[in-house]
Short mmCIF file of C-alpha atoms and ligand atoms in Angstrom, two decimals:
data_model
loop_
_atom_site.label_atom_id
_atom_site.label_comp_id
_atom_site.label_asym_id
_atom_site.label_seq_id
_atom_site.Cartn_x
_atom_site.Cartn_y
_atom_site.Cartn_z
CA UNK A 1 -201.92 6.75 33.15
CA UNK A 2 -203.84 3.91 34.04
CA UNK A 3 -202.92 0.42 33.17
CA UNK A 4 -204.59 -2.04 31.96
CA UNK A 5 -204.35 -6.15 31.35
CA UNK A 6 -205.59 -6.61 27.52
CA UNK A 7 -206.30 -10.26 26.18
CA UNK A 8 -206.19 -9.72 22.49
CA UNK A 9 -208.06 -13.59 21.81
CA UNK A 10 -207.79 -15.78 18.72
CA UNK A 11 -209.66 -15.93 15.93
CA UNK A 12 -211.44 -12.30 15.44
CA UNK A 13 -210.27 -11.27 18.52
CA UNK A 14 -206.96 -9.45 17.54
CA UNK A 15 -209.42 -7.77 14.71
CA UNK A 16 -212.14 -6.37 16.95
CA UNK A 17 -209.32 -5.82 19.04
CA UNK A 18 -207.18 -3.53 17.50
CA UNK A 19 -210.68 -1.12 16.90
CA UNK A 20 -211.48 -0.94 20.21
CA UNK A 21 -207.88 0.27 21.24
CA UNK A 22 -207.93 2.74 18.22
CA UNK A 23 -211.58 4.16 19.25
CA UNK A 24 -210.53 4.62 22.54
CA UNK A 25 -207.12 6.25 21.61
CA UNK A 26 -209.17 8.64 19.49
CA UNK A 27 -211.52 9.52 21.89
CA UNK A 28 -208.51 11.68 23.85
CA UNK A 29 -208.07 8.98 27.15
CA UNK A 30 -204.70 7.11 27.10
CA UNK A 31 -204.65 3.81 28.22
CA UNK A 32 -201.22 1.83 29.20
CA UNK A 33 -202.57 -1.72 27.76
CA UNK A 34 -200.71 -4.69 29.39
CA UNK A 35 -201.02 -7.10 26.37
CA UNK A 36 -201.45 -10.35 27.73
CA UNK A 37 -201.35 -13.86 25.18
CA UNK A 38 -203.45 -16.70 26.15
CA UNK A 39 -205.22 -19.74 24.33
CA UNK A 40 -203.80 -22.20 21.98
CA UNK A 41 -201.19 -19.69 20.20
CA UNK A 42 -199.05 -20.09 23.60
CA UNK A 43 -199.47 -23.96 24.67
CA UNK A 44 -196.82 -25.00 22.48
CA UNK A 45 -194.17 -22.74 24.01
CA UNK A 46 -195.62 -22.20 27.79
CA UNK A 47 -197.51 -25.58 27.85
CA UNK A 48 -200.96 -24.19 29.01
CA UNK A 49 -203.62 -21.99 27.48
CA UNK A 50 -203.75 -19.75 30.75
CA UNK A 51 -200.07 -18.92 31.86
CA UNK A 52 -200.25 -17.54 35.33
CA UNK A 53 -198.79 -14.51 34.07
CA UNK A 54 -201.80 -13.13 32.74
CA UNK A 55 -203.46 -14.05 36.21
CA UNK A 56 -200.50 -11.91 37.95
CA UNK A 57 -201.30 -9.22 35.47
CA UNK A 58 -205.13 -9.24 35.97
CA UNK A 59 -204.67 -9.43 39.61
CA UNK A 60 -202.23 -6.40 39.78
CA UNK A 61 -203.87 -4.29 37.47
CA UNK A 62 -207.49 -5.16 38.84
CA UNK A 63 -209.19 -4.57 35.67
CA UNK A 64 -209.23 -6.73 32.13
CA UNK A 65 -210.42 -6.61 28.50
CA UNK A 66 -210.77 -9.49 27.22
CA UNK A 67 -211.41 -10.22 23.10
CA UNK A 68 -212.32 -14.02 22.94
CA UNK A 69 -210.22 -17.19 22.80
CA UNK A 70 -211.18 -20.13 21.38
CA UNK A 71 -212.60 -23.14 23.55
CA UNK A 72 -212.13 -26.33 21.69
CA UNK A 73 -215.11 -28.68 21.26
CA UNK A 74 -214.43 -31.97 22.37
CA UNK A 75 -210.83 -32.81 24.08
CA UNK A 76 -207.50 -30.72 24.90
CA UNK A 77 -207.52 -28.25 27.55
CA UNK A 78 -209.94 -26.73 29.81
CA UNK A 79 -211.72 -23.22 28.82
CA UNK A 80 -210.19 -20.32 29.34
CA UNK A 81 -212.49 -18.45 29.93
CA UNK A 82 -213.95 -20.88 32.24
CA UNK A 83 -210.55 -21.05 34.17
CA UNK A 84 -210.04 -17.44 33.95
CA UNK A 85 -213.09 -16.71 35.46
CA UNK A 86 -212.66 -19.36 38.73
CA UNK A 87 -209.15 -18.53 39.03
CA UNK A 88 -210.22 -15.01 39.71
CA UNK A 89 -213.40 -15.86 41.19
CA UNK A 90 -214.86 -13.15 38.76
CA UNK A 91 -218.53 -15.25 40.49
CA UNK A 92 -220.48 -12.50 38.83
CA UNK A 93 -221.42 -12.38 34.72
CA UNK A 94 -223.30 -9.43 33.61
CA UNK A 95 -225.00 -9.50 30.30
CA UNK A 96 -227.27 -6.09 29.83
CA UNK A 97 -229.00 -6.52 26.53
CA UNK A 98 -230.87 -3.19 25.36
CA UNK A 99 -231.81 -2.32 21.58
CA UNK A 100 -229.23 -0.13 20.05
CA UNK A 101 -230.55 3.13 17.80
CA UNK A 102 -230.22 2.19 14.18
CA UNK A 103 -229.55 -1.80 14.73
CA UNK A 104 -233.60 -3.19 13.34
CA UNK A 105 -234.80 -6.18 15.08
CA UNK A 106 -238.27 -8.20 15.85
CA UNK A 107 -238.67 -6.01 19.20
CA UNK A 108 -237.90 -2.15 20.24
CA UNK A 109 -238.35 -2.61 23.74
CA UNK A 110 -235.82 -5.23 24.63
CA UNK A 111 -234.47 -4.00 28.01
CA UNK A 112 -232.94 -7.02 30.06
CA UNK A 113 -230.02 -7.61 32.57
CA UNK A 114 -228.60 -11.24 32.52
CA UNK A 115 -227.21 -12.00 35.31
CA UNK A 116 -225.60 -15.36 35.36
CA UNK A 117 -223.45 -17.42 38.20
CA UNK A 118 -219.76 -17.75 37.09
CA UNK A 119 -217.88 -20.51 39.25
CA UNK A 120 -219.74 -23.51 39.32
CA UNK A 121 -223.01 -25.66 37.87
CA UNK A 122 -222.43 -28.31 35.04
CA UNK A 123 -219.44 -25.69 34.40
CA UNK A 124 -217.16 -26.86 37.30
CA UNK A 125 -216.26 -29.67 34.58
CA UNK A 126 -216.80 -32.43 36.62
CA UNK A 127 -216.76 -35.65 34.29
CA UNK A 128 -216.46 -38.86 34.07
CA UNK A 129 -216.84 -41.67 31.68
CA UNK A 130 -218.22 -44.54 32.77
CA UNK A 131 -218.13 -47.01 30.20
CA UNK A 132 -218.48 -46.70 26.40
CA UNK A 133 -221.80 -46.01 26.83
CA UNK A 134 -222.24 -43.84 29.33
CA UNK A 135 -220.83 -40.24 30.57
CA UNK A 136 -221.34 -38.14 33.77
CA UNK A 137 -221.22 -34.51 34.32
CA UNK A 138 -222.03 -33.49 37.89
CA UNK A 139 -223.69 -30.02 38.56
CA UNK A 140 -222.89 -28.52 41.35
CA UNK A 141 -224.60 -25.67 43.03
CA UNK A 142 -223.93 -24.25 46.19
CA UNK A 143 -226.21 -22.21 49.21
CA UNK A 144 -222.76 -20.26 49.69
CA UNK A 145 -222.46 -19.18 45.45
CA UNK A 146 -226.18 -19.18 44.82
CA UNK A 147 -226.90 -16.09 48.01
CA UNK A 148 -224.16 -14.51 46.17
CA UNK A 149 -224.88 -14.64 42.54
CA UNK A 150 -228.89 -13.24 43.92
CA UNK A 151 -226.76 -10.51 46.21
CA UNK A 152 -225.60 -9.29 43.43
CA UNK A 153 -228.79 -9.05 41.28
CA UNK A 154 -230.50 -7.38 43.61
CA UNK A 155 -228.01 -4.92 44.58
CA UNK A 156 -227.62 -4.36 40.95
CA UNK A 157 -231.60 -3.84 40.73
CA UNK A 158 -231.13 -1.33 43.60
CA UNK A 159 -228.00 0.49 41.88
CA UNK A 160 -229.54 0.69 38.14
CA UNK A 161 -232.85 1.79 39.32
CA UNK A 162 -234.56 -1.98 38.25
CA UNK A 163 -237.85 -2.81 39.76
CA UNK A 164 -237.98 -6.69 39.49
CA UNK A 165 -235.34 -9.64 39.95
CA UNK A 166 -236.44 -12.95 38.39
CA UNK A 167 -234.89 -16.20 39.34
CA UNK A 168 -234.45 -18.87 36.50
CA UNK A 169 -234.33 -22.29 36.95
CA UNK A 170 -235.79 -25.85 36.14
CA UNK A 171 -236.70 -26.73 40.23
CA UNK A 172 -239.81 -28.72 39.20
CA UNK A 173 -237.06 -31.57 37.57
CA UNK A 174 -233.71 -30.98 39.28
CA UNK A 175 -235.63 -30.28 42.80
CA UNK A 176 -231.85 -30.40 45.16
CA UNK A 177 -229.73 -28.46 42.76
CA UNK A 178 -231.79 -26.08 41.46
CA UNK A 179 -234.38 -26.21 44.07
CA UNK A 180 -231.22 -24.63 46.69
CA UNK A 181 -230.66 -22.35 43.69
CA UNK A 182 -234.43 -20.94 44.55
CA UNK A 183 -234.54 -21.43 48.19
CA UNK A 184 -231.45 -19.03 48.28
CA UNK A 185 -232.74 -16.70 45.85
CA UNK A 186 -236.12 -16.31 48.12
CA UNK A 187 -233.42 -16.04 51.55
CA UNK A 188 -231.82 -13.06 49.43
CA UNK A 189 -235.18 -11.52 48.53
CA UNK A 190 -236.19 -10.83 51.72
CA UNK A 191 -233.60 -7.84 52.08
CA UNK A 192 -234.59 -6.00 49.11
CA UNK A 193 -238.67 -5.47 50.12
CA UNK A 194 -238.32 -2.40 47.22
CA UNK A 195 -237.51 -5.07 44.51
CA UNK A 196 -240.44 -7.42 43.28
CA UNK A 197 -239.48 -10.99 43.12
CA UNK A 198 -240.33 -13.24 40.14
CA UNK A 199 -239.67 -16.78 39.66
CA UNK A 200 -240.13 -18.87 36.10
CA UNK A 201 -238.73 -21.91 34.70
CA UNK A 202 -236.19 -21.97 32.25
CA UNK A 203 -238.05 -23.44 29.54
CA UNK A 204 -241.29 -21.32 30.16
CA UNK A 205 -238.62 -18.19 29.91
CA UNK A 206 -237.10 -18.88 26.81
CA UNK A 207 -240.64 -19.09 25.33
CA UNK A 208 -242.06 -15.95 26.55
CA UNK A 209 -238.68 -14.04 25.97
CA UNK A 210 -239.24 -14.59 21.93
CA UNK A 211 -242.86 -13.96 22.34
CA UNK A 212 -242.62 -10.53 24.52
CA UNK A 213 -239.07 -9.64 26.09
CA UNK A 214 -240.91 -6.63 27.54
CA UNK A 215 -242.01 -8.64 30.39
CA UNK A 216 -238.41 -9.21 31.74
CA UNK A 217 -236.27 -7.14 33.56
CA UNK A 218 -233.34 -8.65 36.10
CA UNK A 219 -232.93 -12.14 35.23
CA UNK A 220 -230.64 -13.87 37.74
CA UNK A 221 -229.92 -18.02 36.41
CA UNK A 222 -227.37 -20.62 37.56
CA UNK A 223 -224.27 -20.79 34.99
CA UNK A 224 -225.43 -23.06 31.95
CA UNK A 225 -229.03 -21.44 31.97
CA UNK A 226 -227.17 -18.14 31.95
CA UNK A 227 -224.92 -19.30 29.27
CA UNK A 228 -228.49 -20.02 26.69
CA UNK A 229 -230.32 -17.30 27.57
CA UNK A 230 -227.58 -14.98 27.01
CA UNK A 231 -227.42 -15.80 23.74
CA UNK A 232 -231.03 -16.18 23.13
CA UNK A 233 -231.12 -12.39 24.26
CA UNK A 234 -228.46 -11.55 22.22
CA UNK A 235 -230.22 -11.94 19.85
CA UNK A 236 -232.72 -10.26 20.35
CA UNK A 237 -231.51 -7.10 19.95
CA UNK A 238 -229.16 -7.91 17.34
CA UNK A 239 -227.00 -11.11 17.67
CA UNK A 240 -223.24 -11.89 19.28
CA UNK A 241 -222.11 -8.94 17.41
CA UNK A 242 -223.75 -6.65 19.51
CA UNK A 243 -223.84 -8.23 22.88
CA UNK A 244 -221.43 -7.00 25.89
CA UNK A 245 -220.51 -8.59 28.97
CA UNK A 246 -218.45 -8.24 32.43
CA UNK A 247 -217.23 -10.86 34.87
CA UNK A 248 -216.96 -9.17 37.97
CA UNK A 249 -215.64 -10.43 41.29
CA UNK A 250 -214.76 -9.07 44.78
CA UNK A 251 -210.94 -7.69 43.51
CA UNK A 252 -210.94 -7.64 40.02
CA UNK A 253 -213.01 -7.51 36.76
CA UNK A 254 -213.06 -8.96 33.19
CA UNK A 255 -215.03 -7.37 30.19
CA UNK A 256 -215.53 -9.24 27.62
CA UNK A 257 -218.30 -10.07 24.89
CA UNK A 258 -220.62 -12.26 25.20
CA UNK A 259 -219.18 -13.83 21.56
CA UNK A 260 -216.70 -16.78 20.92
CA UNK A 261 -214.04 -16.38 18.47
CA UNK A 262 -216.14 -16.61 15.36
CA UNK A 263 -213.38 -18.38 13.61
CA UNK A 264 -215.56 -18.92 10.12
CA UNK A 265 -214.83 -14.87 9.84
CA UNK A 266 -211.68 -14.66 11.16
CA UNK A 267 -209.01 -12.56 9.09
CA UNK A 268 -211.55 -11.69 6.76
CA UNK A 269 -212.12 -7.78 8.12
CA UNK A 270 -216.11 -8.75 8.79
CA UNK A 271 -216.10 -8.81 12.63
CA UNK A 272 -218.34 -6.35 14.50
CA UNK A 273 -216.17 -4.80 17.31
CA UNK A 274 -219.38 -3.34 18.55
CA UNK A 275 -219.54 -6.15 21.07
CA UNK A 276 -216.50 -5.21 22.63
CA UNK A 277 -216.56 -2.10 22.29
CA UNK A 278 -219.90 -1.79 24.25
CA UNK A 279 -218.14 -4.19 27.18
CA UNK A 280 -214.84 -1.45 26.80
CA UNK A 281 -217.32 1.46 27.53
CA UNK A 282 -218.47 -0.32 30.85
CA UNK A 283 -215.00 -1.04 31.69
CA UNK A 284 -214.17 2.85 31.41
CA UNK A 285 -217.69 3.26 33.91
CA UNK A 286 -216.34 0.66 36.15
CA UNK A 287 -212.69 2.85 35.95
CA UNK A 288 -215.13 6.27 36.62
CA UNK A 289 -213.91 7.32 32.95
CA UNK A 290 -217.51 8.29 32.66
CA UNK A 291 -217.28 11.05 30.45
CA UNK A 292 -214.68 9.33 28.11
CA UNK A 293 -217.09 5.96 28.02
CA UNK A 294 -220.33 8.31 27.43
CA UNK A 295 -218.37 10.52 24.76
CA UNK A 296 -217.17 6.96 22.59
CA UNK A 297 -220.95 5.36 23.18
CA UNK A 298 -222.47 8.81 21.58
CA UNK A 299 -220.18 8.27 18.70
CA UNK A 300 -221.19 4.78 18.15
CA UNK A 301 -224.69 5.53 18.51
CA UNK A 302 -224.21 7.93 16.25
CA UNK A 303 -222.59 5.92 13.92
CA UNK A 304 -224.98 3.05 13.65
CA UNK A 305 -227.95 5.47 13.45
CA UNK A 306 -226.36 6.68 10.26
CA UNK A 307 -226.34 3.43 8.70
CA UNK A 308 -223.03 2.99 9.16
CA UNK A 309 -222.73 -1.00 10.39
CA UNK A 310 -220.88 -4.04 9.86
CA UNK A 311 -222.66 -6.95 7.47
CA UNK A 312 -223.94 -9.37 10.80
CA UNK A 313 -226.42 -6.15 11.66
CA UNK A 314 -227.40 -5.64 8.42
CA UNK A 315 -224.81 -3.11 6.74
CA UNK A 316 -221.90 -3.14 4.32
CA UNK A 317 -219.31 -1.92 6.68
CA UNK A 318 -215.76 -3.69 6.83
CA UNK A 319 -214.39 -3.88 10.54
CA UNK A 320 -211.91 -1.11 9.80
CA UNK A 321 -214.66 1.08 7.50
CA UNK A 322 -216.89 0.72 10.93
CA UNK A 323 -213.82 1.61 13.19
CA UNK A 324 -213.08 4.77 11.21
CA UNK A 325 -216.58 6.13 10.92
CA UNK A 326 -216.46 5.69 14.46
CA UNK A 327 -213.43 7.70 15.35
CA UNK A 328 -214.63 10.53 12.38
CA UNK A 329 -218.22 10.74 15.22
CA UNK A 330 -215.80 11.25 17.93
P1 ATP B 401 -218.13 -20.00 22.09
O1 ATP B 401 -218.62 -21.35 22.41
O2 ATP B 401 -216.65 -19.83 22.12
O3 ATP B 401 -218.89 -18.91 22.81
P2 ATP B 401 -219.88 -19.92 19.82
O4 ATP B 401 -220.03 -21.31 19.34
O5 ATP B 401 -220.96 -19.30 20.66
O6 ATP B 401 -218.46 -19.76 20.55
P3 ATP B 401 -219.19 -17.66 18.24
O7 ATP B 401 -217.74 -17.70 17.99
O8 ATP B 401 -219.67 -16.73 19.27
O9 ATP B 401 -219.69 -19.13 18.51
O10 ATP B 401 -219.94 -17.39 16.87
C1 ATP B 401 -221.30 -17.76 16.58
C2 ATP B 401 -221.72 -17.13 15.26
O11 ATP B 401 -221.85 -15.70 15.44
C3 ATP B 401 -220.69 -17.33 14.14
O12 ATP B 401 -221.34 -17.57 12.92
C4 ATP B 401 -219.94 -16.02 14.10
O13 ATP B 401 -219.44 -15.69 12.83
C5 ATP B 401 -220.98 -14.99 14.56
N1 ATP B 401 -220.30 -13.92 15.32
C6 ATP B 401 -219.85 -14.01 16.58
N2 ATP B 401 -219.27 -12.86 16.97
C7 ATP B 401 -219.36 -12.01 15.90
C8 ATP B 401 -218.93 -10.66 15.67
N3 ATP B 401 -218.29 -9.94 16.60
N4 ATP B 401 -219.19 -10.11 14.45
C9 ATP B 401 -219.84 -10.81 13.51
N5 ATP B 401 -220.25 -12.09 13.66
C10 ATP B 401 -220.03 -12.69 14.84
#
């Protein structure tokens, strides 16, 4: 049986949680979950958010799923996520964002793969305040991270059958950091003569993506442009509650959504496990459980083409209503 680490989150995380480990434990494939706490229910007792525990356990078991945990706004502790993902050096975040049957929105041809750097940018929480009225942040972007983040797209392009990789960036304003973001994006797509390279600013993107998201394929951005967009895709096919995601690195993986903890819903049964659920199925893919993850995706697709969805995509569903008319398609 195959082990694996299991972040349950705050907020709605232990919710959509305990759905996704019920769907899967329907579907037939048994799953040895090593339940991992992290975030502010264990400062108090282990005096950080990210015990190095749940690193071990990542690192041994290779593969993660991850239900969110709260970042604080403001003060206290670094991310989580953020730390879980340099710790690891998960570099990679993969965001595919597709229309799902029976889940209406604005477009019905929303097919795009956001692929954003993970380890540094204005993420690498450099700081500083300088006096009351002023605050740095430093961004930091690297030839070394930025050939690897566009590595990946492209090999991902070449993988998934994808005929264009567009690099997103603001190199007109921020002409060093950005502009070695694109220089080592065009170094990159050189190798991959089969793949048609794109470039676009950021701003010209996120206009065009709500006009026409047809016209994008691969998009491969430095961390915080990654971070927007993602969203902004998200919702184009349906909002948070419908949007997967995957950190991968070199040794080991985290799925996750591409959602926070949503604590204005949390304990109230309304969560949309969808999100995870959809990042669980490419964990099985990335485990070669294909025909378990294809059996539990035809049985949500199912599902939501019946009508049968939680109240963020437009239905009545509670989480555990959703869960079980799931698990009755499987
Ligand atoms: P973070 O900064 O941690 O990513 P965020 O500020 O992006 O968090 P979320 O926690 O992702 O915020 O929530 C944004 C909004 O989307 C909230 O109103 C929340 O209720 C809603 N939302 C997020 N995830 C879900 C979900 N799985 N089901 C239903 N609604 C959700």
């Amino acid at each position: 049986m195959r082990t694996i680490t299991l972040i349950n989150g705050d907020g709605i995380g232990p919710e959509i949680s305990q759905s996704v480990q019920d769907i899967i434990k329907a579907s037939g494939l048994e799953i040895d979950w090593d339940i991992q706490t992290a975030g502010a229910d264990v400062i108090e007792t282990e005096g950080t958010p990210l015990p190095q525990r749940v690193l071990d356990s990542i690192k041994k078991n290779k593969v993660a799923l991850k239900a969110p945990v709260t970042t604080p706004i403001g003060k206290g502790f670094r991310s989580v996520n953020v730390q879980l993902r340099k710790s690891l050096d998960l570099y990679a975040n993969l965001r595919p964002c597709k229309n799902l049957p029976g889940v209406e929105t604005r477009f019905k041809d929303v097919d795009i793969i956001v692929v954003r750097e993970n380890t540094e940018d204005l993420y690498a929480g450099i700081e500083e305040k300088i006096d009351d009225n002023t605050a740095h942040s430093i961004k930091i972007i690297t030839r070394s991270a930025s050939e690897r983040i566009c590595k990946f797209a492209f090999d991902y392009a070449v993988k998934n059958n994808r005929h264009e990789v567009c690099a997103v960036t603001k190199a007109n304003i921020m002409k060093l950091s950005d502009g070695l973001f694109l220089e080592s994006y065009r170094k990159v797509a050189q190798n991959y003569p089969q793949i048609k390279p794109r470039e676009i600013l950021v701003d010209n993107l996120c206009m065009q993506l709500v006009q026409d998201p047809a016209r994008f394929d691969v998009l491969v951005l430095p961390n915080l442009y990654g971070d927007i967009v993602s969203d902004l895709t998200a919702g184009l096919i349906g909002g948070l509650g419908v949007a997967q995601g995957a950190n991968i690195g070199l040794d080991c993986a985290v799925f996750e959504p591409v959602h926070g903890s949503a604590p204005d819903i949390k304990g109230q049964n309304k969560a949309n496990p969808t999100a995870l659920l959809l990042s669980a199925i490419e964990m099985l893919r990335y485990i070669n459980e294909n025909s378990y993850a294809e059996k539990i995706e035809k049985a949500l697709f199912k599902t939501l083409s019946n009508g049968d969805k939680t109240a963020d995509i437009g239905g009545k569903l509670s989480t555990t209503e959703f869960t079980r008319k799931i698990i009755e398609n499987l």
